[in-house]
mmCIF file of C-alpha atoms in Angstrom:
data_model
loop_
_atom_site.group_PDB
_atom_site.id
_atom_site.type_symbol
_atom_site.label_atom_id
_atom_site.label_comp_id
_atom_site.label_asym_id
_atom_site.label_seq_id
_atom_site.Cartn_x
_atom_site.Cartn_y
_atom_site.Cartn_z
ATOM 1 C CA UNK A 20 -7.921 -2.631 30.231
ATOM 2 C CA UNK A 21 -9.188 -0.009 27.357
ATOM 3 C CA UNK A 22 -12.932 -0.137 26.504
ATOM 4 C CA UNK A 23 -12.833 0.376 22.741
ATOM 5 C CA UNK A 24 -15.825 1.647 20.917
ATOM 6 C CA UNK A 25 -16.192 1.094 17.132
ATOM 7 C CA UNK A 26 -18.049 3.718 14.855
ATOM 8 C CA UNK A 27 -18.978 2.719 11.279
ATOM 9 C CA UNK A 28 -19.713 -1.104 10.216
ATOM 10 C CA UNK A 29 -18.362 -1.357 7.068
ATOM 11 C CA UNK A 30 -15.355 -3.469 5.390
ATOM 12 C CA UNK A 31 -12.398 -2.032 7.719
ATOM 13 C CA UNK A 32 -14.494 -1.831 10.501
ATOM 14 C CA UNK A 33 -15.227 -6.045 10.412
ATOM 15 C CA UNK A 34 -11.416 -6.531 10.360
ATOM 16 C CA UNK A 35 -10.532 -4.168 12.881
ATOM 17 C CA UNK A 36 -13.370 -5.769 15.228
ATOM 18 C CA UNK A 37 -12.167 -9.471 14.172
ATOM 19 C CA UNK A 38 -8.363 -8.408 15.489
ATOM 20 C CA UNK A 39 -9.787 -7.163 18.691
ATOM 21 C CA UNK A 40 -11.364 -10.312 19.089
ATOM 22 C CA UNK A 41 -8.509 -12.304 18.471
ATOM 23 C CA UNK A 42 -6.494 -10.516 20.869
ATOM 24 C CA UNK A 43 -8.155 -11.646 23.760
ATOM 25 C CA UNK A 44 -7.588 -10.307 27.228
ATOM 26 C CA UNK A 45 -5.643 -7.519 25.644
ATOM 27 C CA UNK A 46 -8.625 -5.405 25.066
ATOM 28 C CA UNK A 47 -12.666 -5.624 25.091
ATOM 29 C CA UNK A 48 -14.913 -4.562 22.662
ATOM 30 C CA UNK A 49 -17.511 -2.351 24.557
ATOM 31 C CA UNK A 50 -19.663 -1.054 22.089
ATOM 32 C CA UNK A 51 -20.400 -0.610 18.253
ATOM 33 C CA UNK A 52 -22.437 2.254 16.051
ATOM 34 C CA UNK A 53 -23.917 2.257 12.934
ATOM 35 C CA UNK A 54 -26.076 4.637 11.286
ATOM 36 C CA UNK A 55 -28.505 1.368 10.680
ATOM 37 C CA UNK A 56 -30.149 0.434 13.564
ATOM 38 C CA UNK A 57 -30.136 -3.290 11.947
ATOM 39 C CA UNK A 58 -26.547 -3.334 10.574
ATOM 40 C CA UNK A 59 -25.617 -1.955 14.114
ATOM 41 C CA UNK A 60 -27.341 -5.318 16.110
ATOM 42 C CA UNK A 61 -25.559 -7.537 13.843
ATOM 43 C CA UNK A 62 -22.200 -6.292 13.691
ATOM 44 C CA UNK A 63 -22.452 -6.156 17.494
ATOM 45 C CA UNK A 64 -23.889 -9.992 18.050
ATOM 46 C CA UNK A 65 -20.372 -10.888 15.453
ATOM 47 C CA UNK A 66 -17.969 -9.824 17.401
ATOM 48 C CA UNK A 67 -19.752 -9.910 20.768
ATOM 49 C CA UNK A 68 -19.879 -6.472 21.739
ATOM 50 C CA UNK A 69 -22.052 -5.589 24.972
ATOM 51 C CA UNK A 70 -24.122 -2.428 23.455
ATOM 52 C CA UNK A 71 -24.748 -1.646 19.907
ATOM 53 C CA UNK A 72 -25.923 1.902 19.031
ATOM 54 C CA UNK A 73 -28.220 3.020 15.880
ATOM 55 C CA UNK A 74 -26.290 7.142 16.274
ATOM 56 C CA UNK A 75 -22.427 7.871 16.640
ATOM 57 C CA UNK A 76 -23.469 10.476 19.268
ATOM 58 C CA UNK A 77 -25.254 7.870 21.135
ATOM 59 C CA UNK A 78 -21.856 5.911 21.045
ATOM 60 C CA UNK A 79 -19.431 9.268 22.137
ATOM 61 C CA UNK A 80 -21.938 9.680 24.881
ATOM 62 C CA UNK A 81 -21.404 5.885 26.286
ATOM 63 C CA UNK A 82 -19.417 6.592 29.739
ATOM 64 C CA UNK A 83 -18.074 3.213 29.643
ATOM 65 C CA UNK A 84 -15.968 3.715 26.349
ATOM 66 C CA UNK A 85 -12.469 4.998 26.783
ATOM 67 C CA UNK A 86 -11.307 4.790 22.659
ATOM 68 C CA UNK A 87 -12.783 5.000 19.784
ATOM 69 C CA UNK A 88 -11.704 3.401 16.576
ATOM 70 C CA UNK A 89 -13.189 5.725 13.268
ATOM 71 C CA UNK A 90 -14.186 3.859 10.214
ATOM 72 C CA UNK A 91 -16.590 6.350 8.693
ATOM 73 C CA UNK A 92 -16.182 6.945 5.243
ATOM 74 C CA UNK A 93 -13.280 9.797 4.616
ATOM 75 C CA UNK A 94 -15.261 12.947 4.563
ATOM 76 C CA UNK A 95 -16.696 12.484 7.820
ATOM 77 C CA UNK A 96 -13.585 11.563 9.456
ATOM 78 C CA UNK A 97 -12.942 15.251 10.785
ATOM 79 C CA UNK A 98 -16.192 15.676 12.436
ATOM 80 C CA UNK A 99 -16.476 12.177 13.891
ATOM 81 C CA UNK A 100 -13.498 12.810 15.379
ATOM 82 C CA UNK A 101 -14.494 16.172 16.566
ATOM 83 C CA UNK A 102 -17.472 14.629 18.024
ATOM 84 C CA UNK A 103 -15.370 11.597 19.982
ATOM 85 C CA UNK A 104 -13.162 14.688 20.969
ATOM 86 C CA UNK A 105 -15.711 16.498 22.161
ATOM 87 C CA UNK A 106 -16.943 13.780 24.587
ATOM 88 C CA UNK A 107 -13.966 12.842 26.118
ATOM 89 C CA UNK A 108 -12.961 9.965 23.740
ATOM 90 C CA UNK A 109 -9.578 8.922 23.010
ATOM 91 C CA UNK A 110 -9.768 8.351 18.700
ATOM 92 C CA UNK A 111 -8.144 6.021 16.468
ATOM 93 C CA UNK A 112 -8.828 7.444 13.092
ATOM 94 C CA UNK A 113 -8.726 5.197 9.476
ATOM 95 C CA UNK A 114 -6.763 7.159 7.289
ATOM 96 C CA UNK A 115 -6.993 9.432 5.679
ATOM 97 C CA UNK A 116 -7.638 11.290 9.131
ATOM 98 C CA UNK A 117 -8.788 13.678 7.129
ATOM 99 C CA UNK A 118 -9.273 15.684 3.689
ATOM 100 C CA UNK A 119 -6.760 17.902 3.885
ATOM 101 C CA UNK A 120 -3.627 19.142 6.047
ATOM 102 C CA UNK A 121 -5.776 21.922 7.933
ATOM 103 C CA UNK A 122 -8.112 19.575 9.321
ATOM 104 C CA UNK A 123 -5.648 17.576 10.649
ATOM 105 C CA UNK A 124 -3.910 20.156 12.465
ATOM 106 C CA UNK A 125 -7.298 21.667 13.817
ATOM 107 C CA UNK A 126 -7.770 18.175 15.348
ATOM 108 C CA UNK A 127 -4.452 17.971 16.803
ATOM 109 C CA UNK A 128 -5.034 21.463 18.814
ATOM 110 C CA UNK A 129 -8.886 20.561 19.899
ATOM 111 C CA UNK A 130 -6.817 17.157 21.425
ATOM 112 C CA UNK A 131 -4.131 18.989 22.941
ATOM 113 C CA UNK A 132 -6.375 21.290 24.430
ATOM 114 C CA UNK A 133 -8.282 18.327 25.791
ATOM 115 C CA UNK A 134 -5.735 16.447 26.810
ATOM 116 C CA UNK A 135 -6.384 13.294 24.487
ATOM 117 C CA UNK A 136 -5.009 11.087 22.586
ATOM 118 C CA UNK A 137 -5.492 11.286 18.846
ATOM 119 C CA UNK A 138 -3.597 8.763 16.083
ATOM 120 C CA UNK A 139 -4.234 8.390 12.348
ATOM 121 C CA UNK A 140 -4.801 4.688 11.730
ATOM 122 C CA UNK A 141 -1.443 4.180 9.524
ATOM 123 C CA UNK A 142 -1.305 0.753 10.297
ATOM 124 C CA UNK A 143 1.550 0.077 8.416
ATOM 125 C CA UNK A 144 4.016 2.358 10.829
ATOM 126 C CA UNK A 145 3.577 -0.257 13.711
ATOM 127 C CA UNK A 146 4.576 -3.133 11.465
ATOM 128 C CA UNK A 147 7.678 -4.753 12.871
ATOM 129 C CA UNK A 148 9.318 -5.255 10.097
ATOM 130 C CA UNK A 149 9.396 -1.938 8.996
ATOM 131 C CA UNK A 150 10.519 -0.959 12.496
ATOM 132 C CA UNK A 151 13.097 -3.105 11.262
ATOM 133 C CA UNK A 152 14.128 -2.088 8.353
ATOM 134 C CA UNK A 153 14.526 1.665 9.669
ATOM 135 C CA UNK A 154 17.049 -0.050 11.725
ATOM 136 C CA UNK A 155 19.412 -1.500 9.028
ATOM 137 C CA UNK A 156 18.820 2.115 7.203
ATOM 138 C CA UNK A 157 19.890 3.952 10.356
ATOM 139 C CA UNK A 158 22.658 1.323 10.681
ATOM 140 C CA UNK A 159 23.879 2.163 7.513
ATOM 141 C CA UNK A 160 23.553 -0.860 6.080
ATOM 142 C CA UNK A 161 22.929 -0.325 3.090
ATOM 143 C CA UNK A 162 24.505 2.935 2.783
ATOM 144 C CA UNK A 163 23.287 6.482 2.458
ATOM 145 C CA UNK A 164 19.290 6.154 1.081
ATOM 146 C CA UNK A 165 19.355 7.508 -2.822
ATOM 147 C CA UNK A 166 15.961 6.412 -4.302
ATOM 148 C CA UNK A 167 13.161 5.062 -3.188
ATOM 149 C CA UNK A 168 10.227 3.581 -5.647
ATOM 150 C CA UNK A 169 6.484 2.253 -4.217
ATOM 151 C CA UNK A 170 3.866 1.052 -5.614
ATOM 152 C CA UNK A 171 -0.089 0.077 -5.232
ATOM 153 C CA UNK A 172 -2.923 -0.582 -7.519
ATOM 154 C CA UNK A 173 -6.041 -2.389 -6.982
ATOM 155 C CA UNK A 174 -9.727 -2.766 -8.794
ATOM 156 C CA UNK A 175 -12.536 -1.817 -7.465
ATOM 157 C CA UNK A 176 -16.374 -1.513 -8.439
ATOM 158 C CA UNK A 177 -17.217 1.973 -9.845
ATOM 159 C CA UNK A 178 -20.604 1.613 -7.943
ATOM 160 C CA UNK A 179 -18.812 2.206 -4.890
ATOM 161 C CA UNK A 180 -18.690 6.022 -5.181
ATOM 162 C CA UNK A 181 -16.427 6.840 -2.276
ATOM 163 C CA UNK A 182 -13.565 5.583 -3.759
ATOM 164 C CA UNK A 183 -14.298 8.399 -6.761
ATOM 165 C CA UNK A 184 -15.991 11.186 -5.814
ATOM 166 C CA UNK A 185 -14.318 14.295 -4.720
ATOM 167 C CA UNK A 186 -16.409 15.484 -1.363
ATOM 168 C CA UNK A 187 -16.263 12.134 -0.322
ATOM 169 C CA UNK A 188 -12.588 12.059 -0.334
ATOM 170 C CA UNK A 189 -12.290 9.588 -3.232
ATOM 171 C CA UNK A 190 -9.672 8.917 -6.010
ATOM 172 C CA UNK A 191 -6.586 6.520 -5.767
ATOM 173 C CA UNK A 192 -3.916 8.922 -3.956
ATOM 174 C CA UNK A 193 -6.364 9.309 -1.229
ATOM 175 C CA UNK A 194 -7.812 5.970 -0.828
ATOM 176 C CA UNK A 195 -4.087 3.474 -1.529
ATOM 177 C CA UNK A 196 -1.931 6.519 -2.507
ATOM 178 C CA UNK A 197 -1.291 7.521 1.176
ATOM 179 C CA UNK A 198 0.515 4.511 1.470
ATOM 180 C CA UNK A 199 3.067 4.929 -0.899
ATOM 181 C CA UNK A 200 3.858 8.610 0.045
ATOM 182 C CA UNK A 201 3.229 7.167 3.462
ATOM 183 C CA UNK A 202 6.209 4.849 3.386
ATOM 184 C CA UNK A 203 8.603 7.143 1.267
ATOM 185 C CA UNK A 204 8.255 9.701 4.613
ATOM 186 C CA UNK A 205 9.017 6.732 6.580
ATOM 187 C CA UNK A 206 12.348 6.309 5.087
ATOM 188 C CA UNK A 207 13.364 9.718 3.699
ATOM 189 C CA UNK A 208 11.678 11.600 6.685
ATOM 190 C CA UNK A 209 12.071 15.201 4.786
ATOM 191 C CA UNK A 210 9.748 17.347 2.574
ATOM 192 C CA UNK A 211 10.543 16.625 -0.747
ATOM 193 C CA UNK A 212 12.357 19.834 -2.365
ATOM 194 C CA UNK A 213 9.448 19.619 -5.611
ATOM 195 C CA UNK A 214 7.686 16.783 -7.512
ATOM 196 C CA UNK A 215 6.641 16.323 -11.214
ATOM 197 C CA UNK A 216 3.265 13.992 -12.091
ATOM 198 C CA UNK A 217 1.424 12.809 -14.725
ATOM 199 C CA UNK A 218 -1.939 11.758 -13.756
ATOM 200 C CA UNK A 219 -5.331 10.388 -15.578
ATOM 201 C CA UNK A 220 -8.628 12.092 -14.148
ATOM 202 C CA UNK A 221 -11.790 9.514 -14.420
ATOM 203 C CA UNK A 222 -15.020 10.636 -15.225
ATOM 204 C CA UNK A 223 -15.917 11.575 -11.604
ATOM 205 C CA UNK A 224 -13.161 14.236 -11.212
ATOM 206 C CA UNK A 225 -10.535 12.477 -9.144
ATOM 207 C CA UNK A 226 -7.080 10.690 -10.101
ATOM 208 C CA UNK A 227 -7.605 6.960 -11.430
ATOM 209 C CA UNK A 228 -3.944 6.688 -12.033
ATOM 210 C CA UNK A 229 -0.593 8.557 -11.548
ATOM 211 C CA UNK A 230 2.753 8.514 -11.034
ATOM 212 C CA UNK A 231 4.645 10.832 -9.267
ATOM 213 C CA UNK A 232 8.582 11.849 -8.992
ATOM 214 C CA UNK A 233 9.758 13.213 -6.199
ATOM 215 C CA UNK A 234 12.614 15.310 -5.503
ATOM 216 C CA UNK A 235 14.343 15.630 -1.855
ATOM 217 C CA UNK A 236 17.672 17.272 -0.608
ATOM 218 C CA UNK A 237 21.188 15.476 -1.029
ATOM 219 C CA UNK A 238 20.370 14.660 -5.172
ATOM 220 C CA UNK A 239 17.720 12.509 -3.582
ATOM 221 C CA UNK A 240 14.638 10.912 -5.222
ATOM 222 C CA UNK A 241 11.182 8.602 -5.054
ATOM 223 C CA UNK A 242 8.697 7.193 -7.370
ATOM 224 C CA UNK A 243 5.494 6.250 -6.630
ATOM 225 C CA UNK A 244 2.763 4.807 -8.940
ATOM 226 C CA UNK A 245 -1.176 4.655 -7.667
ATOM 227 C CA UNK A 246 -4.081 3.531 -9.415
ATOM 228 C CA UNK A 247 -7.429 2.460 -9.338
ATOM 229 C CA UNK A 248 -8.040 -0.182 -11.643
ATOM 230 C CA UNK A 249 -5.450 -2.077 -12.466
ATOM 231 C CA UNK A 250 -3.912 -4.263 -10.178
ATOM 232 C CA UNK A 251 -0.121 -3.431 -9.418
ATOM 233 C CA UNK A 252 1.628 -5.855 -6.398
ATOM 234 C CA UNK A 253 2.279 -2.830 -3.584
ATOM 235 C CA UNK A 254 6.311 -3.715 -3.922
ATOM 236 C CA UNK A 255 8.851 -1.354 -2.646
ATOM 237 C CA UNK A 256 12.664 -0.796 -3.047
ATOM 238 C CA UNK A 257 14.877 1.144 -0.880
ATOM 239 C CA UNK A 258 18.089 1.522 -3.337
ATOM 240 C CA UNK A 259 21.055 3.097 -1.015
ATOM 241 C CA UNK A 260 25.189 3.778 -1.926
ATOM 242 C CA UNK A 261 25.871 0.140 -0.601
ATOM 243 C CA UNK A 262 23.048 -1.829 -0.813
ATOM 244 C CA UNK A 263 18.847 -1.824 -1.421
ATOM 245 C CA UNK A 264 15.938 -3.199 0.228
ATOM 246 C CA UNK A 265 12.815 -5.233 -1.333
ATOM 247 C CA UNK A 266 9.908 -5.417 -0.264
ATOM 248 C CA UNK A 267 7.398 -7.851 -2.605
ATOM 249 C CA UNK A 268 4.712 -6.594 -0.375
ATOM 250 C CA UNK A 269 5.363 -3.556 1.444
ATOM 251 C CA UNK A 270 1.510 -2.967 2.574
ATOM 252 C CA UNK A 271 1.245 -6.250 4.402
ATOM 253 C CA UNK A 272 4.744 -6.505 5.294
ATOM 254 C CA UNK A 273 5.765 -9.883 6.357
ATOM 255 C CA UNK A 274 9.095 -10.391 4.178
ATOM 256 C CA UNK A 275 12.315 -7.933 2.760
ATOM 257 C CA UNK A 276 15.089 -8.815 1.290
ATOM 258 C CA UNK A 277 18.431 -7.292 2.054
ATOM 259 C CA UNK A 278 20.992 -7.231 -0.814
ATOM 260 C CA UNK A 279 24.088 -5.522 -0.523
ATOM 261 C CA UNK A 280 26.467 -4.586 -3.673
ATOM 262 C CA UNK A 281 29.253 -7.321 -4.179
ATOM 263 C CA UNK A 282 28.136 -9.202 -0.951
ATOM 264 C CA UNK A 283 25.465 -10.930 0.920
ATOM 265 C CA UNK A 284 22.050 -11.100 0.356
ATOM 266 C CA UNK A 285 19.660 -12.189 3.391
ATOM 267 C CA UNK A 286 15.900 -12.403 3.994
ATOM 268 C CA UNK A 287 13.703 -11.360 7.147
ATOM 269 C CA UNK A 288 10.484 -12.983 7.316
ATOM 270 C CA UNK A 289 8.442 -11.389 10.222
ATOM 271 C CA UNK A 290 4.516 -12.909 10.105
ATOM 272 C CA UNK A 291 2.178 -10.817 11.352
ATOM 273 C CA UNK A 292 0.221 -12.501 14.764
ATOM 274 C CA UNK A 293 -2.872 -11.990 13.493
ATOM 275 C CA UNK A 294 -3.322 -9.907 10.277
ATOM 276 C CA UNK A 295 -1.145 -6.791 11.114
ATOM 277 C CA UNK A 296 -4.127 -4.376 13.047
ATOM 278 C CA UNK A 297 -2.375 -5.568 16.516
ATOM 279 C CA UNK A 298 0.483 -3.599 16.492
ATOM 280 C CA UNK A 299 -1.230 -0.242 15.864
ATOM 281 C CA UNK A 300 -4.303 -1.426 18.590
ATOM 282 C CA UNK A 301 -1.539 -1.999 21.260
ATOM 283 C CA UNK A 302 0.273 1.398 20.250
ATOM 284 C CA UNK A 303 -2.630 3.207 20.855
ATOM 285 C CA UNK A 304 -3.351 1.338 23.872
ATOM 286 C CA UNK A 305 0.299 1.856 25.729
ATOM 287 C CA UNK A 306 -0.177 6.071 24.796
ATOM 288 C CA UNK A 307 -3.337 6.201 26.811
ATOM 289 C CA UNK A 308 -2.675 3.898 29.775
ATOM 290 C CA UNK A 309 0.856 5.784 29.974
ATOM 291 C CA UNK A 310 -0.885 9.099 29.500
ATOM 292 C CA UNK A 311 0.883 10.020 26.502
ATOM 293 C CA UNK A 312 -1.332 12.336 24.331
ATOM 294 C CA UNK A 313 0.770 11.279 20.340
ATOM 295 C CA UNK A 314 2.590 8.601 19.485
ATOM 296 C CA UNK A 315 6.688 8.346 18.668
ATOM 297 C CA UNK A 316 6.114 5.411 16.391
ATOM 298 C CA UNK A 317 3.695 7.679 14.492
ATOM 299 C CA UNK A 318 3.392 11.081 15.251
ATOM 300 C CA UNK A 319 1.003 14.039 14.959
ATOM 301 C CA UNK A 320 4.357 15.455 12.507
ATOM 302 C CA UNK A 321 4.023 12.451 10.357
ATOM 303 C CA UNK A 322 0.386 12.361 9.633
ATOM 304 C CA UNK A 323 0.162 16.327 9.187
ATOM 305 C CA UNK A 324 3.436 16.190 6.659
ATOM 306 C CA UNK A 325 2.038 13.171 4.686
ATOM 307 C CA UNK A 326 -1.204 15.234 4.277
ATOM 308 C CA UNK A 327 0.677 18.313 2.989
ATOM 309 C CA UNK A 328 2.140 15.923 0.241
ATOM 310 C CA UNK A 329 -1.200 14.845 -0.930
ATOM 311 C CA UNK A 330 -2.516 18.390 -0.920
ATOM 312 C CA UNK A 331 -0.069 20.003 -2.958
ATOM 313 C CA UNK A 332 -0.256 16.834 -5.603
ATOM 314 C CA UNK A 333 -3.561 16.955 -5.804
ATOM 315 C CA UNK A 334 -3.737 20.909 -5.982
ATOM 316 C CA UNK A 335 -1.264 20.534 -8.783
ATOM 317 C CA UNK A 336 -3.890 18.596 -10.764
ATOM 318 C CA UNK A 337 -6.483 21.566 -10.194
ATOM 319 C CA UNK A 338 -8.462 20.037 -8.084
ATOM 320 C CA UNK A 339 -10.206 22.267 -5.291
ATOM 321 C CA UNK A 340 -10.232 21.810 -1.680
ATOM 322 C CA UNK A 341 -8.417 23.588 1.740
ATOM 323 C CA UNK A 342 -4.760 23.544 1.461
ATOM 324 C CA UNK A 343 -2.046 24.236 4.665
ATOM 325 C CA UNK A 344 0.246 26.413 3.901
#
């Protein structure tokens, strides 16, 4: 059994400890960090971990700890994971894993090199109903893929400044964005061929709202929509040559719907065990017990190429920061 380490005690963090928890004798929750000693204690006496620690390095430096699960805010996502790396941790990383394409890869090589395992917390991959619906696309179900639209919008306090600022990897396409582009790589699985936008800066710098069009190979396209501050339901629709796909909630994916032109039209419902966290925790899990240093369901590839996306949208609207090439 994995001894899992958590780092950060904020929002994502409590749910990601609460699914351990629930998951029983799956996995154990050795030890928590927080950068407040107090905050630390707490979250620790929650969700009965054995040691809490008031320093990440005191946490990376805990011999007992096999994994650690990142929850840091986004701009200190590289070097927390640098720092795990660099003391023999396994990471799980909240997305974004990091600000930019470059990082990413940099982090992939200082892994490799290590021999560990590294994985960008894209929950959504290891949902198994998407794992199902990439096998009715494959199938051909619904014929050959020709447009794909996702959505995601959401309010949030303006007091909470990591969502906006720019060095702190804020504005929409970063923070809910990811998962639309996210789940158009899914399907299409290509670099798009060029892209058009129209976005709305807010008054820290970043995007509050955009849409983007996306041109891929084959006369193929995608839409995508991401704000911050309005709500819009996160509802996706895979249209194909004999049939399309809807999802009303394609973030928490429990339910699709399955139409096909001039014929039937089924449902899958697929509830989540607990609230969706499992499937990546156990993903991560099987790679290190079977030694495996990425992940097929979500690979080093998919992260990196999602990244590049977000890069070169967000370079298109001027603003500044290390691009791959």
């Amino acid at each position: 059994m994995l001894k899992w380490g958590i780092m950060a005690t904020g929002a994502i963090a409590n749910q990601f400890a609460e699914t351990l928890l629930q998951m029983g004798d799956e996995v154990v929750l050795t030890a928590v960090a927080s950068r407040n000693e107090e905050n630390a204690k707490k979250f620790a006496e929650k969700f009965h971990a054995a040691k809490w620690y008031a320093s990440y390095e005191e946490l990376c430096k805990d011999n007992e700890v096999n994994v650690i699960y990142i929850a840091t805010p986004n701009s200190m996502h590289y070097e927390n994971c640098v720092q795990c790396l660099n003391h023999g941790k396994h990471v799980l990383c909240e997305k974004p894993l990091t600000l930019n394409a470059k990082d990413a890869r940099s982090l992939y090589q200082i892994a490799k090199e290590k021999k560990l395992f590294i994985m960008e917390a894209f929950w959504i991959k290891h949902l198994p109903l998407h794992k199902k619906m990439l096998e009715i696309v494959a199938r051909g179900e619904i014929g050959e893929v020709k447009h794909i639209r996702a959505d995601y919008g959401f309010m949030t306090s303006k007091s909470k400044k990591r969502k906006f600022e720019l060095s702190l990897g804020g504005g929409a396409i970063m923070d809910v964005g990811i998962y639309n582009i996210g789940f158009v790589w899914m399907v299409m699985k290509e670099k798009p061929k060029s892209f058009e936008s129209k976005v709305t800066m807010n008054e820290y710098g970043t995007d509050e709202f955009s849409t983007v069009i996306f041109q891929f190979p084959g006369d193929k396209t995608a839409t995508i929509t991401t704000c911050i501050g309005m709500e819009i339901p996160t509802e996706s629709v895979i249209y194909g040559t004999k049939g399309s796909i809807h999802f009303p909630n394609y973030h928490r994916a429990e339910k699709m719907y399955i139409k096909q032109y001039g014929g039937k039209s089924y449902e899958i419902d697929m509830p989540f065990e607990i609230n969706g966290f499992e499937y990546q925790i156990r993903e991560t899990n099987r790679c290190i017990l079977e030694g495996r240093l990425e992940s097929e369901v979500l690979t080093n590839r998919d992260s990196l190429e999602v990244l590049n996306i977000m890069d070169r949208i967000r370079s298109s609207w001027g603003l500044k920061f290390s691009v791959d090439e």
